[in-house]
Coordinates of N, CA and C in Angstrom, one line a residue:
M1411 N -12.6 -0.7 -10.1 CA -12.6 0.7 -9.9 C -13.9 1.3 -10.3
K1412 N -14.6 1.8 -9.3 CA -15.9 2.4 -9.6 C -15.8 3.9 -9.6
T1413 N -16.2 4.5 -10.7 CA -16.1 5.9 -10.8 C -17.6 6.5 -10.8
N1414 N -17.7 7.8 -10.5 CA -18.9 8.4 -10.6 C -18.8 9.5 -11.6
K1415 N -19.3 9.2 -12.8 CA -19.2 10.2 -13.9 C -19.8 11.5 -13.7
N1416 N -20.9 11.5 -12.9 CA -21.6 12.8 -12.6 C -20.9 13.6 -11.5
W1417 N -20.0 13.0 -10.8 CA -19.3 13.8 -9.8 C -18.0 14.4 -10.3
G1418 N -17.7 15.6 -10.0 CA -16.5 16.2 -10.5 C -16.6 17.7 -10.4
F1419 N -16.1 18.4 -11.4 CA -16.0 19.8 -11.4 C -17.2 20.6 -11.0
N1420 N -18.4 20.1 -11.3 CA -19.6 20.8 -10.9 C -20.1 20.5 -9.5
S1421 N -19.3 19.8 -8.7 CA -19.7 19.4 -7.4 C -19.0 20.2 -6.3
A1422 N -19.7 20.7 -5.3 CA -19.1 21.4 -4.2 C -18.2 20.5 -3.4
S1423 N -18.6 19.2 -3.2 CA -17.8 18.3 -2.5 C -16.4 18.0 -3.2
Y1424 N -16.4 18.0 -4.5 CA -15.2 17.8 -5.3 C -14.2 19.0 -5.0
W1425 N -14.7 20.2 -5.1 CA -13.9 21.4 -4.9 C -13.4 21.5 -3.5
M1426 N -14.3 21.2 -2.5 CA -13.9 21.2 -1.1 C -12.8 20.3 -0.8
T1427 N -12.9 19.1 -1.4 CA -11.9 18.1 -1.2 C -10.6 18.5 -1.9
L1428 N -10.7 19.0 -3.1 CA -9.5 19.5 -3.8 C -8.8 20.7 -3.0
L1429 N -9.6 21.6 -2.5 CA -9.0 22.7 -1.7 C -8.3 22.1 -0.5
L1430 N -8.9 21.2 0.2 CA -8.2 20.5 1.3 C -6.9 19.9 1.0
A1431 N -6.9 19.1 -0.1 CA -5.7 18.4 -0.6 C -4.6 19.5 -0.9
A1432 N -5.0 20.5 -1.7 CA -4.0 21.5 -2.1 C -3.5 22.3 -0.8
G1433 N -4.4 22.5 0.1 CA -4.0 23.2 1.3 C -3.0 22.5 2.1
I1434 N -3.2 21.2 2.3 CA -2.3 20.4 3.1 C -1.0 20.1 2.4
I1435 N -1.0 20.0 1.1 CA 0.2 19.9 0.3 C 1.0 21.2 0.5
F1436 N 0.4 22.4 0.4 CA 1.1 23.7 0.7 C 1.7 23.7 2.1
I1437 N 0.9 23.3 3.1 CA 1.4 23.3 4.5 C 2.6 22.4 4.6
G1438 N 2.5 21.2 4.0 CA 3.6 20.3 4.0 C 4.9 20.9 3.4
G1439 N 4.7 21.5 2.2 CA 5.8 22.1 1.6 C 6.4 23.2 2.4
R1440 N 5.6 24.0 3.1 CA 6.1 25.0 4.0 C 6.9 24.4 5.1
F1441 N 6.5 23.3 5.7 CA 7.3 22.6 6.7 C 8.6 22.2 6.2
I1442 N 8.7 21.7 5.0 CA 9.9 21.2 4.4 C 10.9 22.4 4.1
I1443 N 10.3 23.4 3.5 CA 11.2 24.6 3.0 C 11.6 25.5 4.2
A1444 N 10.6 25.7 5.1 CA 10.8 26.6 6.3 C 10.2 26.0 7.5
P1445 N 10.8 25.0 8.1 CA 10.2 24.3 9.2 C 9.8 25.2 10.4
S1446 N 10.6 26.2 10.6 CA 10.2 27.1 11.7 C 8.9 27.9 11.5
V1447 N 8.8 28.3 10.2 CA 7.5 29.0 9.8 C 6.3 28.1 9.9
G1448 N 6.5 26.9 9.4 CA 5.5 25.9 9.5 C 5.1 25.6 10.9
A1449 N 6.1 25.4 11.8 CA 5.8 25.1 13.2 C 5.1 26.2 13.9
N1450 N 5.5 27.5 13.6 CA 4.8 28.6 14.2 C 3.3 28.6 13.7
G1451 N 3.1 28.3 12.5 CA 1.7 28.3 12.0 C 0.9 27.2 12.6
F1452 N 1.5 26.1 12.9 CA 0.9 24.9 13.6 C 0.5 25.3 15.0
G1453 N 1.3 26.1 15.6 CA 1.0 26.5 17.0 C 2.0 26.0 18.0
I1454 N 3.0 25.3 17.6 CA 4.1 24.8 18.5 C 5.4 25.1 17.8
P1455 N 6.0 26.3 18.2 CA 7.3 26.7 17.5 C 8.4 25.7 17.8
I1456 N 9.3 25.6 16.8 CA 10.5 24.8 16.9 C 11.5 25.6 17.8
S1457 N 12.0 24.9 18.8 CA 12.9 25.6 19.8 C 14.3 25.6 19.4
G1458 N 14.8 24.8 18.5 CA 16.2 24.9 18.1 C 16.5 24.2 16.8
V1459 N 17.7 24.3 16.4 CA 18.1 23.7 15.1 C 17.9 22.2 15.1
E1460 N 18.1 21.6 16.3 CA 17.9 20.1 16.4 C 16.5 19.7 16.1
D1461 N 15.6 20.6 16.2 CA 14.2 20.2 15.9 C 13.7 20.4 14.5
L1462 N 14.6 21.0 13.6 CA 14.2 21.2 12.2 C 13.9 19.9 11.5
P1463 N 14.6 18.8 11.7 CA 14.2 17.6 11.0 C 12.8 17.1 11.3
Y1464 N 12.3 17.4 12.5 CA 10.9 17.0 12.9 C 9.9 17.8 12.0
G1465 N 10.2 19.1 11.8 CA 9.4 19.9 10.9 C 9.3 19.3 9.5
R1466 N 10.5 18.8 9.0 CA 10.5 18.2 7.7 C 9.8 16.9 7.6
I1467 N 9.9 16.1 8.7 CA 9.1 14.9 8.8 C 7.6 15.1 8.7
K1468 N 7.2 16.1 9.5 CA 5.8 16.5 9.4 C 5.4 17.0 8.0
G1469 N 6.3 17.7 7.4 CA 6.0 18.2 6.0 C 5.8 17.1 5.0
I1470 N 6.6 16.1 5.0 CA 6.4 15.0 4.0 C 5.2 14.3 4.3
R1471 N 4.8 14.1 5.5 CA 3.6 13.4 5.9 C 2.4 14.2 5.5
D1472 N 2.4 15.5 5.6 CA 1.3 16.4 5.1 C 1.2 16.3 3.6
I1473 N 2.3 16.4 2.9 CA 2.3 16.3 1.5 C 1.7 15.0 1.0
F1474 N 2.1 13.9 1.7 CA 1.5 12.6 1.3 C 0.0 12.6 1.6
S1475 N -0.5 13.2 2.7 CA -1.9 13.2 3.0 C -2.7 13.9 1.9
G1476 N -2.1 15.0 1.4 CA -2.8 15.8 0.3 C -2.8 15.0 -1.0
L1477 N -1.6 14.4 -1.3 CA -1.5 13.7 -2.6 C -2.4 12.4 -2.6
M1478 N -2.6 11.9 -1.4 CA -3.4 10.7 -1.4 C -4.8 10.9 -1.9
L1479 N -5.3 12.1 -1.8 CA -6.7 12.4 -2.2 C -6.8 12.7 -3.7
L1480 N -5.7 13.1 -4.3 CA -5.7 13.6 -5.7 C -6.1 12.5 -6.7
P1481 N -5.6 11.3 -6.6 CA -6.0 10.2 -7.6 C -7.5 10.0 -7.5
F1482 N -8.1 10.0 -6.3 CA -9.5 9.7 -6.2 C -10.3 10.9 -6.8
L1483 N -9.8 12.1 -6.7 CA -10.5 13.2 -7.4 C -10.4 13.1 -8.9
F1484 N -9.2 12.9 -9.4 CA -9.0 12.9 -10.8 C -9.7 11.7 -11.5
L1485 N -9.8 10.6 -10.8 CA -10.5 9.4 -11.3 C -12.0 9.4 -11.0
K1486 N -12.4 10.5 -10.3 CA -13.8 10.7 -10.0 C -14.4 9.5 -9.1
M1487 N -13.6 9.1 -8.1 CA -13.9 8.1 -7.2 C -14.4 8.7 -5.9
R1488 N -15.6 9.1 -5.9 CA -16.2 9.9 -4.8 C -16.2 9.1 -3.5
R1489 N -16.6 7.8 -3.5 CA -16.6 7.0 -2.3 C -15.2 6.8 -1.7
S1490 N -14.3 6.5 -2.6 CA -12.9 6.4 -2.1 C -12.4 7.6 -1.5
A1491 N -12.7 8.8 -2.2 CA -12.2 10.1 -1.6 C -12.9 10.3 -0.2
A1492 N -14.2 9.9 -0.1 CA -14.9 10.1 1.1 C -14.3 9.2 2.2
L1493 N -13.9 8.0 1.9 CA -13.3 7.1 2.9 C -12.0 7.6 3.4
A1494 N -11.2 8.0 2.4 CA -9.8 8.5 2.8 C -9.9 9.8 3.6
L1495 N -10.8 10.7 3.1 CA -10.9 12.0 3.9 C -11.5 11.8 5.3
T1496 N -12.4 10.9 5.4 CA -13.0 10.6 6.7 C -11.9 10.0 7.7
A1497 N -11.2 9.1 7.2 CA -10.1 8.5 8.0 C -9.1 9.6 8.4
A1498 N -8.8 10.5 7.5 CA -7.8 11.6 7.8 C -8.3 12.6 8.8
I1499 N -9.6 12.6 9.2 CA -10.0 13.6 10.2 C -9.3 13.4 11.5
I1500 N -8.7 12.2 11.7 CA -8.0 12.0 12.9 C -6.7 12.9 13.0
I1501 N -6.2 13.4 11.9 CA -5.0 14.2 11.9 C -5.3 15.6 12.5
P1502 N -6.2 16.4 12.0 CA -6.4 17.7 12.6 C -7.0 17.6 14.0
A1503 N -7.8 16.5 14.3 CA -8.3 16.3 15.6 C -7.2 16.1 16.6
N1504 N -6.2 15.3 16.2 CA -5.0 15.0 17.0 C -4.2 16.3 17.2
D1505 N -4.1 17.1 16.1 CA -3.3 18.3 16.1 C -4.0 19.3 17.1
F1506 N -5.3 19.3 17.1 CA -6.0 20.2 18.1 C -5.6 19.7 19.5
C1507 N -5.7 18.4 19.8 CA -5.3 17.9 21.1 C -3.9 18.2 21.5
I1508 N -3.0 18.1 20.6 CA -1.6 18.4 20.8 C -1.4 19.9 21.2
V1509 N -2.0 20.8 20.4 CA -1.9 22.2 20.7 C -2.5 22.5 22.1
L1510 N -3.7 21.9 22.4 CA -4.4 22.1 23.6 C -3.5 21.6 24.8
M1511 N -2.9 20.4 24.7 CA -2.1 19.9 25.8 C -0.8 20.7 25.9
T1512 N -0.3 21.2 24.9 CA 1.0 21.9 24.9 C 0.8 23.4 25.3
N1513 N -0.1 24.1 24.7 CA -0.3 25.5 24.9 C -1.5 25.8 25.9
G1514 N -2.4 24.9 26.1 CA -3.5 25.2 26.9 C -4.6 25.9 26.1
A1515 N -5.7 26.1 26.8 CA -6.9 26.7 26.1 C -6.7 28.1 25.7
K1516 N -5.7 28.8 26.2 CA -5.5 30.2 25.9 C -5.1 30.4 24.4
D1517 N -4.6 29.4 23.8 CA -4.1 29.5 22.4 C -5.3 29.4 21.4
I1518 N -6.2 30.3 21.5 CA -7.5 30.2 20.7 C -7.2 30.2 19.2
Q1519 N -6.2 31.0 18.8 CA -6.0 31.1 17.3 C -5.6 29.7 16.7
H1520 N -4.7 29.0 17.3 CA -4.3 27.7 16.8 C -5.3 26.6 17.0
L1521 N -6.0 26.7 18.2 CA -7.1 25.8 18.4 C -8.2 25.9 17.4
L1522 N -8.5 27.2 17.0 CA -9.5 27.4 16.0 C -9.1 26.9 14.7
I1523 N -7.8 27.1 14.3 CA -7.3 26.6 13.0 C -7.5 25.1 12.9
H1524 N -7.1 24.4 13.9 CA -7.2 22.9 13.9 C -8.7 22.5 14.1
G1525 N -9.4 23.1 15.0 CA -10.8 22.7 15.2 C -11.7 23.0 14.0
L1526 N -11.5 24.1 13.3 CA -12.3 24.4 12.1 C -11.9 23.5 11.0
T1527 N -10.7 23.1 11.0 CA -10.3 22.1 9.9 C -11.0 20.8 10.1
V1528 N -11.2 20.4 11.4 CA -12.0 19.2 11.7 C -13.4 19.4 11.2
V1529 N -14.0 20.5 11.5 CA -15.4 20.8 11.1 C -15.5 20.8 9.6
Y1530 N -14.6 21.4 8.9 CA -14.6 21.5 7.4 C -14.5 20.1 6.8
M1531 N -13.6 19.3 7.4 CA -13.5 17.9 6.9 C -14.7 17.1 7.2
I1532 N -15.3 17.2 8.3 CA -16.6 16.5 8.6 C -17.7 16.9 7.6
V1533 N -17.8 18.2 7.4 CA -18.9 18.6 6.4 C -18.6 18.1 5.1
T1534 N -17.3 18.2 4.6 CA -16.9 17.7 3.3 C -17.2 16.2 3.2
S1535 N -16.9 15.4 4.3 CA -17.1 14.0 4.3 C -18.6 13.7 4.2
I1536 N -19.4 14.4 4.9 CA -20.8 14.2 4.8 C -21.3 14.4 3.4
L1537 N -20.9 15.5 2.8 CA -21.3 15.8 1.4 C -20.8 14.7 0.4
L1538 N -19.6 14.2 0.7 CA -19.1 13.1 -0.2 C -19.9 11.8 -0.1
F1539 N -20.3 11.5 1.1 CA -21.1 10.3 1.3 C -22.6 10.4 1.0
R1540 N -23.1 11.6 1.0 CA -24.5 11.7 0.8 C -25.0 11.1 -0.5
K1541 N -26.2 10.6 -0.5 CA -26.8 10.1 -1.8 C -27.5 11.2 -2.4
N1542 N -27.3 11.4 -3.7 CA -27.9 12.5 -4.4 C -29.1 12.1 -5.1
T1543 N -30.1 12.9 -5.1 CA -31.3 12.6 -5.9 C -31.1 13.3 -7.3
H1544 N -30.1 14.1 -7.4 CA -29.8 14.8 -8.7 C -28.3 14.6 -9.0
P1545 N -27.9 14.6 -10.2 CA -26.4 14.5 -10.5 C -25.7 15.7 -10.0
E1546 N -24.5 15.4 -9.4 CA -23.6 16.5 -8.9 C -22.9 17.1 -10.1

């Protein structure tokens, strides 16, 4: 286990990753507690009671995605956090495509939410991978 003792609370990439992890845990919790509210926020409303379990399924997967980053952060494993975060970019990118295919290009609000999440994750990933000439 390789840790980076200089990376942590004083690093923008640390806080950006922590914010992302906390945000996706919150979103997952919202899907479990109130699947209809979560689905509306996602951009594809749940159409009936029979769809509620799918919201809860998405919720637990979101919670796992956020929790997956926390050990890397707490153990100051920047490279591991970078690899996990980079791999996870496929999730909001896919969400963007699902909303686009389901709602079309007219759903700018939800496309922006998912698209800006992709951009935020790419920027965070770049910051996590970059070699520093000074300690973070």
